[in-house]
Amino acid sequence: MRPTPIAASALPPAAARIPGRIRFSDCDPAGIAFFGAWFTLANAAIEDFFELTLKLDFHHIHGERRTGTGFVHAEADWFSPGRMGDHVVFTPLITRIGGASYATTLHAHKGETELVRFRFVNATTDLDTARPKPIPEDLRAALARYAAACESLAP
């Protein structure tokens, strides 16, 4: 069943709002954001979410700590087109925290209109061995604090 768009104001007040912008390079010849570009925009929003909200350095986790947080599942529902020059807001909600993975729903809005909704599962891995590893404690704690503040963690 196809989900129904959610107004931006219906999302939890404590949820992060990460600004983004649809650029010329994100668009097809009609000036509409290309579906693949949306995943790049979403990933940039997640990197900013780590820094601005979780207070964790995404690049340090991946670089020096050699812990990956890559997508092992990604899906999206598009509700309305995003166009070149649009300012959008990404709102992440944590829906599950497991042993070596966590799930996020990421809403993208222009004003009150939901343009795209992503659902991601991220697995934490040792980047040197390409094997799963437990979610680092600082990341687990930050995700749990944020989920609790948003009341977004699924039971």
JSON list of C-alpha atoms in Angstrom, two decimals:
[
{"chain": "A", "resi": 1, "resn": "MET", "atom": "CA", "xyz": [0.00, 0.00, 0.00]},
{"chain": "A", "resi": 2, "resn": "ARG", "atom": "CA", "xyz": [1.38, 3.38, -0.99]},
{"chain": "A", "resi": 3, "resn": "PRO", "atom": "CA", "xyz": [2.00, 5.72, 1.94]},
{"chain": "A", "resi": 4, "resn": "THR", "atom": "CA", "xyz": [0.24, 9.04, 2.23]},
{"chain": "A", "resi": 5, "resn": "PRO", "atom": "CA", "xyz": [2.25, 12.27, 2.34]},
{"chain": "A", "resi": 6, "resn": "ILE", "atom": "CA", "xyz": [2.67, 13.83, 5.79]},
{"chain": "A", "resi": 7, "resn": "ALA", "atom": "CA", "xyz": [2.73, 17.59, 6.35]},
{"chain": "A", "resi": 8, "resn": "ALA", "atom": "CA", "xyz": [6.00, 18.89, 7.76]},
{"chain": "A", "resi": 9, "resn": "SER", "atom": "CA", "xyz": [4.19, 20.27, 10.82]},
{"chain": "A", "resi": 10, "resn": "ALA", "atom": "CA", "xyz": [2.87, 16.76, 11.63]},
{"chain": "A", "resi": 11, "resn": "LEU", "atom": "CA", "xyz": [6.39, 15.47, 12.32]},
{"chain": "A", "resi": 12, "resn": "PRO", "atom": "CA", "xyz": [7.69, 15.49, 15.91]},
{"chain": "A", "resi": 13, "resn": "PRO", "atom": "CA", "xyz": [8.62, 19.01, 17.06]},
{"chain": "A", "resi": 14, "resn": "ALA", "atom": "CA", "xyz": [11.93, 17.75, 18.50]},
{"chain": "A", "resi": 15, "resn": "ALA", "atom": "CA", "xyz": [12.99, 16.18, 15.20]},
{"chain": "A", "resi": 16, "resn": "ALA", "atom": "CA", "xyz": [15.95, 17.67, 13.37]},
{"chain": "A", "resi": 17, "resn": "ARG", "atom": "CA", "xyz": [15.32, 19.81, 10.33]},
{"chain": "A", "resi": 18, "resn": "ILE", "atom": "CA", "xyz": [18.27, 19.61, 7.95]},
{"chain": "A", "resi": 19, "resn": "PRO", "atom": "CA", "xyz": [18.23, 22.18, 5.13]},
{"chain": "A", "resi": 20, "resn": "GLY", "atom": "CA", "xyz": [19.03, 21.20, 1.56]},
{"chain": "A", "resi": 21, "resn": "ARG", "atom": "CA", "xyz": [18.76, 22.68, -1.88]},
{"chain": "A", "resi": 22, "resn": "ILE", "atom": "CA", "xyz": [18.03, 21.15, -5.25]},
{"chain": "A", "resi": 23, "resn": "ARG", "atom": "CA", "xyz": [20.78, 22.26, -7.60]},
{"chain": "A", "resi": 24, "resn": "PHE", "atom": "CA", "xyz": [21.05, 22.41, -11.39]},
{"chain": "A", "resi": 25, "resn": "SER", "atom": "CA", "xyz": [23.23, 19.27, -11.32]},
{"chain": "A", "resi": 26, "resn": "ASP", "atom": "CA", "xyz": [20.45, 17.36, -9.48]},
{"chain": "A", "resi": 27, "resn": "CYS", "atom": "CA", "xyz": [17.93, 17.87, -12.27]},
{"chain": "A", "resi": 28, "resn": "ASP", "atom": "CA", "xyz": [16.87, 16.38, -15.57]},
{"chain": "A", "resi": 29, "resn": "PRO", "atom": "CA", "xyz": [16.36, 18.62, -18.64]},
{"chain": "A", "resi": 30, "resn": "ALA", "atom": "CA", "xyz": [12.86, 19.55, -17.38]},
{"chain": "A", "resi": 31, "resn": "GLY", "atom": "CA", "xyz": [14.36, 21.03, -14.20]},
{"chain": "A", "resi": 32, "resn": "ILE", "atom": "CA", "xyz": [12.94, 18.27, -11.99]},
{"chain": "A", "resi": 33, "resn": "ALA", "atom": "CA", "xyz": [15.20, 16.55, -9.45]},
{"chain": "A", "resi": 34, "resn": "PHE", "atom": "CA", "xyz": [16.34, 13.23, -10.90]},
{"chain": "A", "resi": 35, "resn": "PHE", "atom": "CA", "xyz": [15.51, 10.22, -8.67]},
{"chain": "A", "resi": 36, "resn": "GLY", "atom": "CA", "xyz": [19.17, 9.23, -8.25]},
{"chain": "A", "resi": 37, "resn": "ALA", "atom": "CA", "xyz": [20.10, 12.74, -7.14]},
{"chain": "A", "resi": 38, "resn": "TRP", "atom": "CA", "xyz": [17.57, 12.44, -4.31]},
{"chain": "A", "resi": 39, "resn": "PHE", "atom": "CA", "xyz": [19.68, 9.65, -2.79]},
{"chain": "A", "resi": 40, "resn": "THR", "atom": "CA", "xyz": [22.76, 11.89, -2.93]},
{"chain": "A", "resi": 41, "resn": "LEU", "atom": "CA", "xyz": [20.79, 14.70, -1.28]},
{"chain": "A", "resi": 42, "resn": "ALA", "atom": "CA", "xyz": [19.51, 12.28, 1.37]},
{"chain": "A", "resi": 43, "resn": "ASN", "atom": "CA", "xyz": [23.01, 11.01, 2.14]},
{"chain": "A", "resi": 44, "resn": "ALA", "atom": "CA", "xyz": [24.26, 14.60, 2.51]},
{"chain": "A", "resi": 45, "resn": "ALA", "atom": "CA", "xyz": [21.39, 15.28, 4.93]},
{"chain": "A", "resi": 46, "resn": "ILE", "atom": "CA", "xyz": [22.35, 12.20, 6.98]},
{"chain": "A", "resi": 47, "resn": "GLU", "atom": "CA", "xyz": [25.98, 13.39, 7.17]},
{"chain": "A", "resi": 48, "resn": "ASP", "atom": "CA", "xyz": [24.76, 16.81, 8.37]},
{"chain": "A", "resi": 49, "resn": "PHE", "atom": "CA", "xyz": [22.38, 15.11, 10.85]},
{"chain": "A", "resi": 50, "resn": "PHE", "atom": "CA", "xyz": [25.35, 13.30, 12.42]},
{"chain": "A", "resi": 51, "resn": "GLU", "atom": "CA", "xyz": [27.24, 16.56, 12.88]},
{"chain": "A", "resi": 52, "resn": "LEU", "atom": "CA", "xyz": [24.45, 18.99, 13.73]},
{"chain": "A", "resi": 53, "resn": "THR", "atom": "CA", "xyz": [22.13, 16.80, 15.77]},
{"chain": "A", "resi": 54, "resn": "LEU", "atom": "CA", "xyz": [23.95, 13.68, 16.95]},
{"chain": "A", "resi": 55, "resn": "LYS", "atom": "CA", "xyz": [27.14, 15.72, 17.56]},
{"chain": "A", "resi": 56, "resn": "LEU", "atom": "CA", "xyz": [29.23, 12.96, 15.96]},
{"chain": "A", "resi": 57, "resn": "ASP", "atom": "CA", "xyz": [31.79, 13.48, 13.21]},
{"chain": "A", "resi": 58, "resn": "PHE", "atom": "CA", "xyz": [30.55, 11.29, 10.34]},
{"chain": "A", "resi": 59, "resn": "HIS", "atom": "CA", "xyz": [33.88, 11.56, 8.54]},
{"chain": "A", "resi": 60, "resn": "HIS", "atom": "CA", "xyz": [35.90, 10.65, 11.65]},
{"chain": "A", "resi": 61, "resn": "ILE", "atom": "CA", "xyz": [33.73, 7.59, 12.27]},
{"chain": "A", "resi": 62, "resn": "HIS", "atom": "CA", "xyz": [34.34, 6.37, 8.73]},
{"chain": "A", "resi": 63, "resn": "GLY", "atom": "CA", "xyz": [37.94, 7.58, 8.34]},
{"chain": "A", "resi": 64, "resn": "GLU", "atom": "CA", "xyz": [39.92, 7.32, 11.55]},
{"chain": "A", "resi": 65, "resn": "ARG", "atom": "CA", "xyz": [37.62, 4.89, 13.35]},
{"chain": "A", "resi": 66, "resn": "ARG", "atom": "CA", "xyz": [37.15, 2.73, 10.24]},
{"chain": "A", "resi": 67, "resn": "THR", "atom": "CA", "xyz": [33.47, 2.10, 11.03]},
{"chain": "A", "resi": 68, "resn": "GLY", "atom": "CA", "xyz": [31.07, 2.15, 8.11]},
{"chain": "A", "resi": 69, "resn": "THR", "atom": "CA", "xyz": [27.41, 3.09, 8.41]},
{"chain": "A", "resi": 70, "resn": "GLY", "atom": "CA", "xyz": [26.42, 2.25, 4.85]},
{"chain": "A", "resi": 71, "resn": "PHE", "atom": "CA", "xyz": [22.96, 1.60, 3.51]},
{"chain": "A", "resi": 72, "resn": "VAL", "atom": "CA", "xyz": [22.10, -2.09, 3.22]},
{"chain": "A", "resi": 73, "resn": "HIS", "atom": "CA", "xyz": [18.51, -1.28, 2.28]},
{"chain": "A", "resi": 74, "resn": "ALA", "atom": "CA", "xyz": [17.14, 1.88, 0.70]},
{"chain": "A", "resi": 75, "resn": "GLU", "atom": "CA", "xyz": [13.73, 2.68, -0.66]},
{"chain": "A", "resi": 76, "resn": "ALA", "atom": "CA", "xyz": [11.80, 5.82, -1.45]},
{"chain": "A", "resi": 77, "resn": "ASP", "atom": "CA", "xyz": [8.32, 7.02, -2.22]},
{"chain": "A", "resi": 78, "resn": "TRP", "atom": "CA", "xyz": [7.97, 10.18, -4.31]},
{"chain": "A", "resi": 79, "resn": "PHE", "atom": "CA", "xyz": [4.88, 12.31, -3.75]},
{"chain": "A", "resi": 80, "resn": "SER", "atom": "CA", "xyz": [5.61, 15.56, -5.56]},
{"chain": "A", "resi": 81, "resn": "PRO", "atom": "CA", "xyz": [8.45, 16.76, -7.79]},
{"chain": "A", "resi": 82, "resn": "GLY", "atom": "CA", "xyz": [11.34, 18.78, -6.46]},
{"chain": "A", "resi": 83, "resn": "ARG", "atom": "CA", "xyz": [12.56, 21.44, -8.86]},
{"chain": "A", "resi": 84, "resn": "MET", "atom": "CA", "xyz": [15.81, 23.23, -9.52]},
{"chain": "A", "resi": 85, "resn": "GLY", "atom": "CA", "xyz": [16.37, 25.93, -6.90]},
{"chain": "A", "resi": 86, "resn": "ASP", "atom": "CA", "xyz": [13.92, 24.49, -4.36]},
{"chain": "A", "resi": 87, "resn": "HIS", "atom": "CA", "xyz": [14.92, 24.77, -0.73]},
{"chain": "A", "resi": 88, "resn": "VAL", "atom": "CA", "xyz": [13.97, 21.52, 1.00]},
{"chain": "A", "resi": 89, "resn": "VAL", "atom": "CA", "xyz": [14.10, 20.30, 4.57]},
{"chain": "A", "resi": 90, "resn": "PHE", "atom": "CA", "xyz": [15.06, 16.75, 5.53]},
{"chain": "A", "resi": 91, "resn": "THR", "atom": "CA", "xyz": [13.68, 15.33, 8.78]},
{"chain": "A", "resi": 92, "resn": "PRO", "atom": "CA", "xyz": [15.19, 12.03, 9.98]},
{"chain": "A", "resi": 93, "resn": "LEU", "atom": "CA", "xyz": [13.39, 9.72, 12.39]},
{"chain": "A", "resi": 94, "resn": "ILE", "atom": "CA", "xyz": [15.01, 6.64, 13.91]},
{"chain": "A", "resi": 95, "resn": "THR", "atom": "CA", "xyz": [12.67, 3.67, 13.66]},
{"chain": "A", "resi": 96, "resn": "ARG", "atom": "CA", "xyz": [14.87, 0.81, 14.92]},
{"chain": "A", "resi": 97, "resn": "ILE", "atom": "CA", "xyz": [18.19, 0.31, 16.67]},
{"chain": "A", "resi": 98, "resn": "GLY", "atom": "CA", "xyz": [19.56, -3.23, 16.50]},
{"chain": "A", "resi": 99, "resn": "GLY", "atom": "CA", "xyz": [22.87, -4.86, 17.32]},
{"chain": "A", "resi": 100, "resn": "ALA", "atom": "CA", "xyz": [24.77, -3.94, 14.15]},
{"chain": "A", "resi": 101, "resn": "SER", "atom": "CA", "xyz": [22.18, -1.93, 12.23]},
{"chain": "A", "resi": 102, "resn": "TYR", "atom": "CA", "xyz": [19.65, 0.82, 12.62]},
{"chain": "A", "resi": 103, "resn": "ALA", "atom": "CA", "xyz": [16.74, 2.06, 10.52]},
{"chain": "A", "resi": 104, "resn": "THR", "atom": "CA", "xyz": [15.83, 5.61, 9.59]},
{"chain": "A", "resi": 105, "resn": "THR", "atom": "CA", "xyz": [12.89, 7.22, 7.86]},
{"chain": "A", "resi": 106, "resn": "LEU", "atom": "CA", "xyz": [13.91, 10.46, 6.20]},
{"chain": "A", "resi": 107, "resn": "HIS", "atom": "CA", "xyz": [11.18, 12.89, 5.14]},
{"chain": "A", "resi": 108, "resn": "ALA", "atom": "CA", "xyz": [11.94, 15.58, 2.54]},
{"chain": "A", "resi": 109, "resn": "HIS", "atom": "CA", "xyz": [9.63, 18.60, 2.48]},
{"chain": "A", "resi": 110, "resn": "LYS", "atom": "CA", "xyz": [9.25, 21.84, 0.59]},
{"chain": "A", "resi": 111, "resn": "GLY", "atom": "CA", "xyz": [7.24, 23.95, 2.98]},
{"chain": "A", "resi": 112, "resn": "GLU", "atom": "CA", "xyz": [4.48, 21.71, 4.28]},
{"chain": "A", "resi": 113, "resn": "THR", "atom": "CA", "xyz": [4.51, 19.45, 1.21]},
{"chain": "A", "resi": 114, "resn": "GLU", "atom": "CA", "xyz": [6.28, 16.11, 1.51]},
{"chain": "A", "resi": 115, "resn": "LEU", "atom": "CA", "xyz": [8.18, 15.51, -1.70]},
{"chain": "A", "resi": 116, "resn": "VAL", "atom": "CA", "xyz": [9.96, 12.23, -0.90]},
{"chain": "A", "resi": 117, "resn": "ARG", "atom": "CA", "xyz": [10.08, 9.74, 1.96]},
{"chain": "A", "resi": 118, "resn": "PHE", "atom": "CA", "xyz": [13.10, 7.46, 2.32]},
{"chain": "A", "resi": 119, "resn": "ARG", "atom": "CA", "xyz": [13.46, 4.34, 4.43]},
{"chain": "A", "resi": 120, "resn": "PHE", "atom": "CA", "xyz": [17.03, 3.25, 5.11]},
{"chain": "A", "resi": 121, "resn": "VAL", "atom": "CA", "xyz": [18.65, 0.43, 7.01]},
{"chain": "A", "resi": 122, "resn": "ASN", "atom": "CA", "xyz": [22.27, 1.17, 7.86]},
{"chain": "A", "resi": 123, "resn": "ALA", "atom": "CA", "xyz": [24.67, -1.56, 8.91]},
{"chain": "A", "resi": 124, "resn": "THR", "atom": "CA", "xyz": [27.75, -0.81, 10.95]},
{"chain": "A", "resi": 125, "resn": "THR", "atom": "CA", "xyz": [30.79, -2.54, 9.54]},
{"chain": "A", "resi": 126, "resn": "ASP", "atom": "CA", "xyz": [34.52, -2.79, 10.08]},
{"chain": "A", "resi": 127, "resn": "LEU", "atom": "CA", "xyz": [35.81, -1.03, 6.97]},
{"chain": "A", "resi": 128, "resn": "ASP", "atom": "CA", "xyz": [39.06, -3.02, 7.01]},
{"chain": "A", "resi": 129, "resn": "THR", "atom": "CA", "xyz": [37.42, -6.46, 7.05]},
{"chain": "A", "resi": 130, "resn": "ALA", "atom": "CA", "xyz": [34.05, -5.57, 5.46]},
{"chain": "A", "resi": 131, "resn": "ARG", "atom": "CA", "xyz": [32.36, -7.53, 8.27]},
{"chain": "A", "resi": 132, "resn": "PRO", "atom": "CA", "xyz": [29.48, -6.41, 10.47]},
{"chain": "A", "resi": 133, "resn": "LYS", "atom": "CA", "xyz": [30.34, -4.98, 13.86]},
{"chain": "A", "resi": 134, "resn": "PRO", "atom": "CA", "xyz": [28.20, -3.74, 16.74]},
{"chain": "A", "resi": 135, "resn": "ILE", "atom": "CA", "xyz": [26.98, -0.17, 16.60]},
{"chain": "A", "resi": 136, "resn": "PRO", "atom": "CA", "xyz": [29.61, 1.89, 18.46]},
{"chain": "A", "resi": 137, "resn": "GLU", "atom": "CA", "xyz": [28.37, 2.88, 21.91]},
{"chain": "A", "resi": 138, "resn": "ASP", "atom": "CA", "xyz": [28.57, 6.63, 21.27]},
{"chain": "A", "resi": 139, "resn": "LEU", "atom": "CA", "xyz": [26.53, 6.27, 18.10]},
{"chain": "A", "resi": 140, "resn": "ARG", "atom": "CA", "xyz": [24.02, 3.93, 19.78]},
{"chain": "A", "resi": 141, "resn": "ALA", "atom": "CA", "xyz": [23.58, 6.39, 22.66]},
{"chain": "A", "resi": 142, "resn": "ALA", "atom": "CA", "xyz": [23.17, 9.37, 20.32]},
{"chain": "A", "resi": 143, "resn": "LEU", "atom": "CA", "xyz": [20.61, 7.53, 18.17]},
{"chain": "A", "resi": 144, "resn": "ALA", "atom": "CA", "xyz": [18.69, 6.42, 21.26]},
{"chain": "A", "resi": 145, "resn": "ARG", "atom": "CA", "xyz": [18.65, 9.95, 22.74]},
{"chain": "A", "resi": 146, "resn": "TYR", "atom": "CA", "xyz": [17.41, 11.40, 19.48]},
{"chain": "A", "resi": 147, "resn": "ALA", "atom": "CA", "xyz": [14.76, 8.68, 19.02]},
{"chain": "A", "resi": 148, "resn": "ALA", "atom": "CA", "xyz": [13.53, 9.23, 22.58]},
{"chain": "A", "resi": 149, "resn": "ALA", "atom": "CA", "xyz": [13.35, 13.00, 22.06]},
{"chain": "A", "resi": 150, "resn": "CYS", "atom": "CA", "xyz": [11.31, 12.45, 18.89]},
{"chain": "A", "resi": 151, "resn": "GLU", "atom": "CA", "xyz": [9.43, 9.47, 20.30]},
{"chain": "A", "resi": 152, "resn": "SER", "atom": "CA", "xyz": [10.11, 7.86, 16.93]},
{"chain": "A", "resi": 153, "resn": "LEU", "atom": "CA", "xyz": [11.57, 4.48, 17.90]},
{"chain": "A", "resi": 154, "resn": "ALA", "atom": "CA", "xyz": [9.19, 1.69, 16.96]},
{"chain": "A", "resi": 155, "resn": "PRO", "atom": "CA", "xyz": [8.18, -0.55, 19.90]}
]
